[in-house]
GROMACS .gro file of C-alpha atoms in nm:
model
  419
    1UNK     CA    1   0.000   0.000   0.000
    2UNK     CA    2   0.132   0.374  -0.125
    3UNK     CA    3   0.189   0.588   0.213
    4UNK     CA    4  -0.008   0.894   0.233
    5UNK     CA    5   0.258   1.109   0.388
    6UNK     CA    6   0.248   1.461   0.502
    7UNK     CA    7   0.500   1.688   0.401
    8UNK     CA    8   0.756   1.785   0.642
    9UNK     CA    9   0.872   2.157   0.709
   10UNK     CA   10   1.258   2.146   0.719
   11UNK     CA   11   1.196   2.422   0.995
   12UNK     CA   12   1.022   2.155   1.219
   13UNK     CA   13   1.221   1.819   1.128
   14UNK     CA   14   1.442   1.708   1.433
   15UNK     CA   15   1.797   1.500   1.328
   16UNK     CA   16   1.602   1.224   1.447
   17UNK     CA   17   1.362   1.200   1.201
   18UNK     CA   18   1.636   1.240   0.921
   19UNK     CA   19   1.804   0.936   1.113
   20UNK     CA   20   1.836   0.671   0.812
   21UNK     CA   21   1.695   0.278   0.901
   22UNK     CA   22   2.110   0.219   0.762
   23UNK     CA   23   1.954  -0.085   0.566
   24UNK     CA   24   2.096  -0.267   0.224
   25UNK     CA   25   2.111  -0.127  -0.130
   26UNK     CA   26   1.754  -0.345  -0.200
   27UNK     CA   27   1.572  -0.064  -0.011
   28UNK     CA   28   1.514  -0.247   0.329
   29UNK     CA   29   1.781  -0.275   0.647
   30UNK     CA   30   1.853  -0.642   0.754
   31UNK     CA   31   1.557  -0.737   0.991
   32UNK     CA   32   1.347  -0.628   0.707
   33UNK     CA   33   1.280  -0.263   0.829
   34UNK     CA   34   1.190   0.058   0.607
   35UNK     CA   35   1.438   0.315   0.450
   36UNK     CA   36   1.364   0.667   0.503
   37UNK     CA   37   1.501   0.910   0.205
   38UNK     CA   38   1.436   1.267   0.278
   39UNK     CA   39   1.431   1.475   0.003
   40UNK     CA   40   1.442   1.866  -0.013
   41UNK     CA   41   1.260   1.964  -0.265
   42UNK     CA   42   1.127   2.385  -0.427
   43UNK     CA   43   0.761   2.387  -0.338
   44UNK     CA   44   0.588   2.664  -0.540
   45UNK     CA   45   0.255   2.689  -0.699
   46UNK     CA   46   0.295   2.492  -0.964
   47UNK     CA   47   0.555   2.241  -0.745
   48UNK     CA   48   0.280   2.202  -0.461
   49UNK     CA   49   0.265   1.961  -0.183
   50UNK     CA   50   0.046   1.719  -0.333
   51UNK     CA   51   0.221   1.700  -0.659
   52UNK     CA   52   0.539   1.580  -0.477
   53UNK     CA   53   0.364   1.336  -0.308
   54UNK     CA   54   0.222   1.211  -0.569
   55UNK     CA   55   0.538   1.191  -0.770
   56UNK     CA   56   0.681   0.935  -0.530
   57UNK     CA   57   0.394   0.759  -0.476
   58UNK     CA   58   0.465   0.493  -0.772
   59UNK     CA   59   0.852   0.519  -0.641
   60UNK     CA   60   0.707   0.413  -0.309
   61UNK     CA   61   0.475   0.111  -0.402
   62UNK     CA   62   0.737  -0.014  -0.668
   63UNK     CA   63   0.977  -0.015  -0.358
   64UNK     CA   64   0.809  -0.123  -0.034
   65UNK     CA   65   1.122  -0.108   0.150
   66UNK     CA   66   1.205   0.260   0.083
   67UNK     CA   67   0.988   0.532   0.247
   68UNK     CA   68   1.042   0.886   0.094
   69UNK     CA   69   0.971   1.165   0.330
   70UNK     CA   70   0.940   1.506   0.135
   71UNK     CA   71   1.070   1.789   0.298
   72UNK     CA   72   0.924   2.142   0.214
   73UNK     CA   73   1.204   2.393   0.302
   74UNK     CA   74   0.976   2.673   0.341
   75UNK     CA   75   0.979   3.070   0.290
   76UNK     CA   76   1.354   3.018   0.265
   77UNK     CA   77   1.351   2.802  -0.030
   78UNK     CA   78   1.583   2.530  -0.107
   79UNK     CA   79   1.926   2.752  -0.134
   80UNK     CA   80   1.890   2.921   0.171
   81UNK     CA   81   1.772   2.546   0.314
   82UNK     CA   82   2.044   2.365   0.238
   83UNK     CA   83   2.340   2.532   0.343
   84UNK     CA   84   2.177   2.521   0.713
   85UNK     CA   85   2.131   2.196   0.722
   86UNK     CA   86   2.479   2.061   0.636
   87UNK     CA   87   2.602   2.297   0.886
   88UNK     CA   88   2.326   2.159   1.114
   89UNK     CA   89   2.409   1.784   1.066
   90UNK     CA   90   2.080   1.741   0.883
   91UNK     CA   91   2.090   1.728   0.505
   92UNK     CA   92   1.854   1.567   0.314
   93UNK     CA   93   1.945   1.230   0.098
   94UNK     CA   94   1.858   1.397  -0.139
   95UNK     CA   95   1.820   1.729  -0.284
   96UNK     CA   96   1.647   1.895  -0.572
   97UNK     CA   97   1.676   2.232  -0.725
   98UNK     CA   98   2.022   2.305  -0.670
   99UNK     CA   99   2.237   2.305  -0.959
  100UNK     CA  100   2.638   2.199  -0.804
  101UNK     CA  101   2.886   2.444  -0.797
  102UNK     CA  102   3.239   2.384  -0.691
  103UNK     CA  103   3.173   2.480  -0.334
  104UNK     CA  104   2.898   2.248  -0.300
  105UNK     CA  105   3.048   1.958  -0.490
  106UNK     CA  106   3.282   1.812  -0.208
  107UNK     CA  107   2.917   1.730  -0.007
  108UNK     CA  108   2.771   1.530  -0.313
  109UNK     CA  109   2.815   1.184  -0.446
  110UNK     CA  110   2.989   1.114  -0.750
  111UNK     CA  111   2.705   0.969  -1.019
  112UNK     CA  112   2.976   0.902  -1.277
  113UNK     CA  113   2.898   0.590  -1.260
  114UNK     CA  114   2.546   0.613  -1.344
  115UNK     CA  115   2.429   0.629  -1.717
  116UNK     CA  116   2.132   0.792  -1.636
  117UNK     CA  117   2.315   1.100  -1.520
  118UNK     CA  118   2.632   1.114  -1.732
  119UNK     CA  119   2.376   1.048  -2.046
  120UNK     CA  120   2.139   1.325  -1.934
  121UNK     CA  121   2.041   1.641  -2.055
  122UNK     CA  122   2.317   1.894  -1.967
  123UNK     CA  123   2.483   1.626  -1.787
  124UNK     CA  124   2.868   1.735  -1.945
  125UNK     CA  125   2.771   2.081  -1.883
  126UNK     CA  126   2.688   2.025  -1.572
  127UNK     CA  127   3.017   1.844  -1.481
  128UNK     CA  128   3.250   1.938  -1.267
  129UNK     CA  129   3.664   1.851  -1.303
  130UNK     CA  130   3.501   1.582  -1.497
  131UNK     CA  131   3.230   1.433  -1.243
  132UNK     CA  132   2.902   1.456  -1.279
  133UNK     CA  133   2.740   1.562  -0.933
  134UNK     CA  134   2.340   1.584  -1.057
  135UNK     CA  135   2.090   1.439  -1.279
  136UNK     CA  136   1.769   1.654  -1.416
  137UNK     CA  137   1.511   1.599  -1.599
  138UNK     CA  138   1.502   1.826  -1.966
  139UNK     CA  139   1.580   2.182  -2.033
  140UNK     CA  140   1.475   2.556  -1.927
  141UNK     CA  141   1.522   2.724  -2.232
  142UNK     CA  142   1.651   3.059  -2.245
  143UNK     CA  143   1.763   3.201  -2.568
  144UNK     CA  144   1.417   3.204  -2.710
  145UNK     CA  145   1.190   3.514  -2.857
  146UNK     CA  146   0.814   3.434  -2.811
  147UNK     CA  147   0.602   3.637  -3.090
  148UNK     CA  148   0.249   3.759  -3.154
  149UNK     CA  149   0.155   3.586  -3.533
  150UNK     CA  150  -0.103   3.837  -3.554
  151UNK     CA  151   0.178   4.136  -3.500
  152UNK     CA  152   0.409   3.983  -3.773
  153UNK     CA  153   0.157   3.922  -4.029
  154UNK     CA  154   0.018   4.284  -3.977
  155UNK     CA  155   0.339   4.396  -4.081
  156UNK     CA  156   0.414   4.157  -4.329
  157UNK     CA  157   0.641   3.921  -4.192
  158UNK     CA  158   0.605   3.586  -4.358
  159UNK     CA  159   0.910   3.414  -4.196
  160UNK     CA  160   1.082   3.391  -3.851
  161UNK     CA  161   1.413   3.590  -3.832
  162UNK     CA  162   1.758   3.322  -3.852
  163UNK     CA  163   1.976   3.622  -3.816
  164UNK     CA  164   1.986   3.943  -3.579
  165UNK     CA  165   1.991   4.115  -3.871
  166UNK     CA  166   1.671   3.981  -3.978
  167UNK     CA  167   1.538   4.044  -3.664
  168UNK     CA  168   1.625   4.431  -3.609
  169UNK     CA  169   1.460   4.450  -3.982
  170UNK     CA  170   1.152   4.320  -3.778
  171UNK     CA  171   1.116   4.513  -3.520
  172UNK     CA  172   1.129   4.773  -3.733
  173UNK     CA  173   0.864   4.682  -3.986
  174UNK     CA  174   0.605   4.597  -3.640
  175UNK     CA  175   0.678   4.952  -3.521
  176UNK     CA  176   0.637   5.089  -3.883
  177UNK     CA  177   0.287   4.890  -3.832
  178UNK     CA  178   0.239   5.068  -3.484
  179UNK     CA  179   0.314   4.794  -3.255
  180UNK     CA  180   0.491   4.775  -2.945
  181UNK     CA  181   0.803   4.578  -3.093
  182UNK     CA  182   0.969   4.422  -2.765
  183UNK     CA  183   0.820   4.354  -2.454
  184UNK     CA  184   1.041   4.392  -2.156
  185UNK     CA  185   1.027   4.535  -1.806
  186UNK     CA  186   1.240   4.616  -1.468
  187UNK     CA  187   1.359   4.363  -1.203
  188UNK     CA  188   1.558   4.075  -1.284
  189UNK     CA  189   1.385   3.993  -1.647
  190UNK     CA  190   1.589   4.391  -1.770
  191UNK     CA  191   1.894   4.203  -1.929
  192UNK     CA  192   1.726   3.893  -2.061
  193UNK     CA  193   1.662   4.015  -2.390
  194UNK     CA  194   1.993   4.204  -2.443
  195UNK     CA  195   2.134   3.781  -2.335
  196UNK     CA  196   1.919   3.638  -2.566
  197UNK     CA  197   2.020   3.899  -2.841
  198UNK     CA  198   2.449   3.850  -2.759
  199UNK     CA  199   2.496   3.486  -2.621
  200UNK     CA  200   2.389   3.300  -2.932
  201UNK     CA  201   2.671   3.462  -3.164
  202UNK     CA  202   2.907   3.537  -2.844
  203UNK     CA  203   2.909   3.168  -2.738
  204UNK     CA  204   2.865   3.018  -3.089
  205UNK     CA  205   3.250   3.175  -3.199
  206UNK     CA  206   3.374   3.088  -2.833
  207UNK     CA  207   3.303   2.803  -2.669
  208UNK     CA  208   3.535   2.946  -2.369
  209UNK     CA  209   3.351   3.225  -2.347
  210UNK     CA  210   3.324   3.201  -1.970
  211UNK     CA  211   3.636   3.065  -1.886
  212UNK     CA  212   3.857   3.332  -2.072
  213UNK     CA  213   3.663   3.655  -1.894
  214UNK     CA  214   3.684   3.474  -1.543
  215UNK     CA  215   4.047   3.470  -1.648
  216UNK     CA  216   4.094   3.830  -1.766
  217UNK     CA  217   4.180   3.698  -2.073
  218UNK     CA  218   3.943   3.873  -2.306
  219UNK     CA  219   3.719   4.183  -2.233
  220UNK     CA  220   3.353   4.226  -2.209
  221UNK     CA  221   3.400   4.539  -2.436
  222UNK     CA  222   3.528   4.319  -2.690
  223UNK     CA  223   3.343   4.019  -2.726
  224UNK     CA  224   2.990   4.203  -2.630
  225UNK     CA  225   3.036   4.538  -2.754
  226UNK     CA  226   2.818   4.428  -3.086
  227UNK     CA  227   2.535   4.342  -2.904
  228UNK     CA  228   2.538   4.658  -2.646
  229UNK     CA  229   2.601   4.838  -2.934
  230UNK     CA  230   2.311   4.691  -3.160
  231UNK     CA  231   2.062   4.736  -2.822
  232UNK     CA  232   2.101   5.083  -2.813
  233UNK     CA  233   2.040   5.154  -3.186
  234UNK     CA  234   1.721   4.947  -3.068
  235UNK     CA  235   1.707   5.165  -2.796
  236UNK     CA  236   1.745   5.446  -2.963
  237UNK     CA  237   1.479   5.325  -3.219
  238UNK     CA  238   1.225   5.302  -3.007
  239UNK     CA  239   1.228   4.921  -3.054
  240UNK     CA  240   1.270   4.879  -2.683
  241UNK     CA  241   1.024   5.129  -2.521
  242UNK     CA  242   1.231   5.330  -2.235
  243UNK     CA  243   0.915   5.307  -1.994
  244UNK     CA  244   0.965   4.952  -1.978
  245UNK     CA  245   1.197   4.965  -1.642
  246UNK     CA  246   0.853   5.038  -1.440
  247UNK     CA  247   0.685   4.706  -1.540
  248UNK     CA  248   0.714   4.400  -1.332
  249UNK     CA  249   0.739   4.066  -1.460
  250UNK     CA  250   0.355   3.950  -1.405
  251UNK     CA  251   0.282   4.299  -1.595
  252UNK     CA  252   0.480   4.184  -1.876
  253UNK     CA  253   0.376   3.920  -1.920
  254UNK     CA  254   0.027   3.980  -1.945
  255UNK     CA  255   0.044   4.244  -2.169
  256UNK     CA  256   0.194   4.000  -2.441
  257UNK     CA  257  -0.004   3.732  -2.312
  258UNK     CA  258  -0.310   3.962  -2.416
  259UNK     CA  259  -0.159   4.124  -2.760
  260UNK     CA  260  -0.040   4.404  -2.653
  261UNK     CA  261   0.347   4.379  -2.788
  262UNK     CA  262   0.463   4.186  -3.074
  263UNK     CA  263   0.775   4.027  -2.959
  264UNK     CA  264   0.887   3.917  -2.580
  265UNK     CA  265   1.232   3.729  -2.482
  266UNK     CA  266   1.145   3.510  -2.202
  267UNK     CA  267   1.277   3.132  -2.099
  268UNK     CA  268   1.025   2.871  -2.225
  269UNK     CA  269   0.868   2.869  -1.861
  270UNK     CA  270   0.643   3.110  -2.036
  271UNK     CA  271   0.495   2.846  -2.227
  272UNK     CA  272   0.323   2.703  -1.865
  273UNK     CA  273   0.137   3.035  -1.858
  274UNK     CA  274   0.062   3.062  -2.171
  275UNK     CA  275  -0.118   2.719  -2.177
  276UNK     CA  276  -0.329   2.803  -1.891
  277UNK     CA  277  -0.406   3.104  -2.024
  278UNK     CA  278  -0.810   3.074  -2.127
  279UNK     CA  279  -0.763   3.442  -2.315
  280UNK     CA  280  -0.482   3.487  -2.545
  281UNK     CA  281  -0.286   3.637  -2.831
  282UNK     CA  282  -0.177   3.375  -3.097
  283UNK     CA  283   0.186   3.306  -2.980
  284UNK     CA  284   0.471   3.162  -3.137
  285UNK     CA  285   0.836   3.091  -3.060
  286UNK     CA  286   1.156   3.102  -3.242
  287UNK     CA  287   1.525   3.040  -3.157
  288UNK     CA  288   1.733   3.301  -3.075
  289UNK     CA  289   1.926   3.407  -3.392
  290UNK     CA  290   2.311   3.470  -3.408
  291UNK     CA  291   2.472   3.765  -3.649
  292UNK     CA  292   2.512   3.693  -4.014
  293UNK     CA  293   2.800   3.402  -4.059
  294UNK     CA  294   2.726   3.192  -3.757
  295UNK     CA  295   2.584   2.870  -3.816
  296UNK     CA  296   2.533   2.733  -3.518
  297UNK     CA  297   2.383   2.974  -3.266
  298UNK     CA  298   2.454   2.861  -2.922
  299UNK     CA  299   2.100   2.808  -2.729
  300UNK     CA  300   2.139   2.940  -2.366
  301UNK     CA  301   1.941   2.664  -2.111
  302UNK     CA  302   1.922   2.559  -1.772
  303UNK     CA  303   1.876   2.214  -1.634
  304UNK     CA  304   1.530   2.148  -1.494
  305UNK     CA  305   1.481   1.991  -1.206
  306UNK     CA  306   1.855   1.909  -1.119
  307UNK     CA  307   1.889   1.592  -0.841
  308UNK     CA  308   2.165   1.551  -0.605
  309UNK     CA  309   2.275   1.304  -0.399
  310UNK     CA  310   2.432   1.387  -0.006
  311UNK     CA  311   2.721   1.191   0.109
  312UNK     CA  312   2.584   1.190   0.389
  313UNK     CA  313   2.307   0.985   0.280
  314UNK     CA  314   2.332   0.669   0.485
  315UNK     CA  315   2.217   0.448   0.177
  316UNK     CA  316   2.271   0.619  -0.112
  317UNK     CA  317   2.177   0.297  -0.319
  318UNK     CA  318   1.842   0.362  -0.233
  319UNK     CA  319   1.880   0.765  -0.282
  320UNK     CA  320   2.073   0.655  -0.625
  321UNK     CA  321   1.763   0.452  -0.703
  322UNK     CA  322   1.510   0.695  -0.601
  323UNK     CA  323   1.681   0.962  -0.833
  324UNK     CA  324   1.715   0.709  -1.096
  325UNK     CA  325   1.323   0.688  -1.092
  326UNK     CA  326   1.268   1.104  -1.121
  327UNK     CA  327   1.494   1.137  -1.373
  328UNK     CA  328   1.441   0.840  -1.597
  329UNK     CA  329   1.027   0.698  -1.571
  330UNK     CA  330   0.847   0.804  -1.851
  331UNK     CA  331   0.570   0.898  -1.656
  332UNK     CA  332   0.723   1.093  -1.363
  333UNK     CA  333   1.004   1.249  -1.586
  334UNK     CA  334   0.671   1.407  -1.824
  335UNK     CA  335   0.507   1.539  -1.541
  336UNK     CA  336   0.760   1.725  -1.351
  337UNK     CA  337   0.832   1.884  -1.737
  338UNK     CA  338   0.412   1.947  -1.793
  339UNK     CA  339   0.406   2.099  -1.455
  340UNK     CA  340   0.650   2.399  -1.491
  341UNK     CA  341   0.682   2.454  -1.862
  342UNK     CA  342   1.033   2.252  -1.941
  343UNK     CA  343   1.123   1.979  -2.201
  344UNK     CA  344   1.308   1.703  -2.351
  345UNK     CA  345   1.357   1.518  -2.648
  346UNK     CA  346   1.144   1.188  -2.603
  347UNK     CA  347   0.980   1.288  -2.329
  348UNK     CA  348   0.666   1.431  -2.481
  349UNK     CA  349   0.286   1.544  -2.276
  350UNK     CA  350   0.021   1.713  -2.383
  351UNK     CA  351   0.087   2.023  -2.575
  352UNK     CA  352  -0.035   2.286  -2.711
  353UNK     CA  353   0.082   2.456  -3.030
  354UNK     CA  354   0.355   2.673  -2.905
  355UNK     CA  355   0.493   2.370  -2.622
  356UNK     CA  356   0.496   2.140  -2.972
  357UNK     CA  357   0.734   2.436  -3.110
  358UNK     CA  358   0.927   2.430  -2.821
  359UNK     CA  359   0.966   2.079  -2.842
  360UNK     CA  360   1.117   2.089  -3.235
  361UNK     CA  361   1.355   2.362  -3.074
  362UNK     CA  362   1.478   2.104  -2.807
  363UNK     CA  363   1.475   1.829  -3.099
  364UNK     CA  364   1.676   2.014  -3.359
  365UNK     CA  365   1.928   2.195  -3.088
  366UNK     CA  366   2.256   1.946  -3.045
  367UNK     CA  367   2.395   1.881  -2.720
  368UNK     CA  368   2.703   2.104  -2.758
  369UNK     CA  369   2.478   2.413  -2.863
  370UNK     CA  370   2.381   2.449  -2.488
  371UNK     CA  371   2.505   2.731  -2.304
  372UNK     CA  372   2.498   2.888  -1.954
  373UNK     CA  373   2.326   3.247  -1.925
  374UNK     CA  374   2.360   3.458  -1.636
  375UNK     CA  375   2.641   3.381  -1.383
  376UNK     CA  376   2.640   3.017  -1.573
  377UNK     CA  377   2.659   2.719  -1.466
  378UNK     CA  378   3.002   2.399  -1.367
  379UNK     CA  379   3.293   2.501  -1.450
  380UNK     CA  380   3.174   2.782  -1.733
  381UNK     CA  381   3.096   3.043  -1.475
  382UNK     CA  382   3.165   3.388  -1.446
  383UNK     CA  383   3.233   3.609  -1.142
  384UNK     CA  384   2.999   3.636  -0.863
  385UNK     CA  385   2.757   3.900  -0.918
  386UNK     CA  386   2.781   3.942  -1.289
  387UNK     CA  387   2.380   3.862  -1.310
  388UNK     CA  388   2.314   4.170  -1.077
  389UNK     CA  389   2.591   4.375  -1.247
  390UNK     CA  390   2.475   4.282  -1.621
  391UNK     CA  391   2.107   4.363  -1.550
  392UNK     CA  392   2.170   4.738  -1.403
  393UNK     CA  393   2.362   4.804  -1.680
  394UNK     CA  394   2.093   4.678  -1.917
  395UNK     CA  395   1.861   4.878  -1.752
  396UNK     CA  396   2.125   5.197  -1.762
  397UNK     CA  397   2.155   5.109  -2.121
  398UNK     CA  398   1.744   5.165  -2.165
  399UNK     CA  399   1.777   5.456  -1.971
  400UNK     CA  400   1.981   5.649  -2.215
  401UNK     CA  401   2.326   5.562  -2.088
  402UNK     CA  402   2.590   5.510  -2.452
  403UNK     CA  403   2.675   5.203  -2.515
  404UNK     CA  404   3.066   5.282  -2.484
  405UNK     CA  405   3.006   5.405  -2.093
  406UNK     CA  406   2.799   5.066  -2.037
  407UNK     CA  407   3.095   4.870  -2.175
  408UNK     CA  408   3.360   5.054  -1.983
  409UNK     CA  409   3.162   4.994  -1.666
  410UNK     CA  410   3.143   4.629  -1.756
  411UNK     CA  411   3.514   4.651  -1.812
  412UNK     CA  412   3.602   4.776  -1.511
  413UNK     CA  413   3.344   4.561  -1.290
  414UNK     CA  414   3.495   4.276  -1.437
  415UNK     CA  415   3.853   4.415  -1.354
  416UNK     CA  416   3.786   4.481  -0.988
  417UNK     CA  417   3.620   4.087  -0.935
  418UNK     CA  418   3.899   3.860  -1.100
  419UNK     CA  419   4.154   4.092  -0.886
   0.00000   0.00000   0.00000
């Protein structure tokens, strides 16, 4: 019989119930007892209680020896969760949500061994010094441009743009046509579009990207100075409308949600909304281009739903096992990517007309294509800070600042945090 369990606040767990039964890798201890696996997991309202527990609940009756306690980690959310309980003696089996990073890696197993999590997706980007410290389940994409179809055909756009110079022809014919051409706003979501508009062409010609400006061994002036450069004229254009700094994210995105802006650079999380959505614009989704001459735009991405493993873990068989099952089972690997918006090849749900687009972007984008955005991601990461630092000058950039004075100021930022 499936336990109905009730989800634990990591505020209110005690070490003893995260005291493992210390049984054998076939899920039960030697007199036949249970296995408890805790598992920290990001509740929000699309991740709620019940949908955890129901996740598991095949896990569980598949594996009558293993008992799988979910643990909600409450306002503080998983980061901030974590770190207290491996100072506390208390960490989870396993944890979810929480991408490794090279501080973190020394308290996680090694799942090199595993084929499910050296074969899955992002699983070499992932990597760190060559082990492979998670397993997810499919992709956040992030280099992506959602569009309104009935924006583009209003001002004559029969195809998608494959270049960035295809697309700033675009945006100009949909303000020619007296639309709203991009749709951004303030807060963190300020420098996603000027990402999606530099990464594909900056990470396409350098793979290293990441590694050589954490090494001071290129500048920001020199590999992004194109795209601040090509913002501006957008800027400057009108293209990018300079009141967009006093919109919040929910704003934005119900004003292209609705119709009211033609194009609108967002991760494919947006897809989740916009397939809830009972009232909507006809939406669409292409790739983000690279600059006339690259082939093979690089795709920025995140993992989904990354699992890790604690060495801790008194039987991290079972915890292997248990991860095994979320990352792999047809069934629990398509709803955790239904639920939030994410995807992978083979691992299809139902879908609407823009998630099916989505999907052919995930299909047709090779493995190597992947790239960190942001601060990145295992060993291609940049300084700490950068997101913060790359966003206010975004939003300096909209304000009117040249692009010269934002480059300089990424210059020297960069300067001052590799010492």
């Amino acid at each position: 019989m499936i336990k109905h369990r009730t989800l634990a606040s990591v505020g209110t767990l005690t070490a003893a119930a995260l005291t493992l039964a210390g049984c054998a890798g076939d899920g039960g201890d030697a007199g036949g007892g249970t296995t408890e696996l805790s598992l920290l997991v990001n509740v929000t309202p699309n991740l709620t209680e019940e949908f955890w527990n129901e996740l598991v609940a095949p896990f569980e009756e598949a594996n009558p020896g293993i008992d799988v306690v979910v643990q909600n980690p409450g306002a503080e959310g998983v980061a901030a969760a974590l770190p207290r309980l491996l100072t506390a003696g208390d960490a989870p089996d396993v944890v979810q949500s929480m991408p490794p990073t090279v501080d973190l890696a020394p308290e996680l197993v090694d799942l090199s061994r595993y084929d499910w999590a050296t074969g899955g997706p992002l699983a070499d980007q992932y990597s760190i010094d060559g082990k492979y410290y998670m397993a997810g389940i499919g992709f956040q994409l992030q280099s992506l441009w959602f569009y309104n179809k009935t924006a583009f055909e209003e001002a004559g756009i029969t195809e998608t743009p494959t270049t960035v110079e295809e697309l700033t022809a675009a945006l100009g014919k949909l303000k020619d046509a007296g639309w709203t051409p991009i749709q951004t706003g303030g807060d963190w979501m300020t420098s996603h579009s000027l990402q999606a508009l530099g990464l594909p062409t900056i990470v396409a010609q350098d793979p290293e990207w990441f590694a050589a400006m954490s090494a001071g061994e290129t500048t920001f002036a020199e590999t992004y100075g194109p795209t601040v450069e090509t913002y501006a004229q957008w800027v400057a254009k009108g293209y990018v409308p300079k009141d967009a700094l006093g919109i919040k994210y929910p704003d934005a995105e119900q004003a292209f949600l609705s119709g009211k802006s033609a194009i609108y650079p967002m991760g494919s999380w947006f897809a989740g909304t916009e397939a809830k959505a009972e009232e909507k614009a006809e939406i669409g989704v292409f790739r983000a281009p690279a600059v006339e001459g690259v082939d093979a735009p690089a795709m920025g991405a995140n993992i989904a739903s990354p699992y890790s493993i604690l060495k801790s873990s008194e039987d991290q068989d079972a915890a292997a096992k248990l991860v095994e099952f979320l990352v792999t089972d047809q069934t629990a690997v398509a709803d955790q990517l239904e639920v939030d918006g994410n995807f992978r090849d083979g691992y299809e749900y139902e879908m609407d007309a823009l998630g099916q687009e989505l999907q052919q972007i995930v299909a047709d984008t090779p493995a190597e294509s992947y790239t960190p955005t942001g601060q990145g991601y295992g060993e291609r990461t940049l300084p700490t800070g950068y997101s913060d630092e790359i966003n206010a000058q975004t939003q300096a950039l909209i304000g009117g600042t040249p692009a010269a004075d934002v480059e300089t100021a990424m210059d020297d930022w960069f300067a001052s945090s590799i010492g």
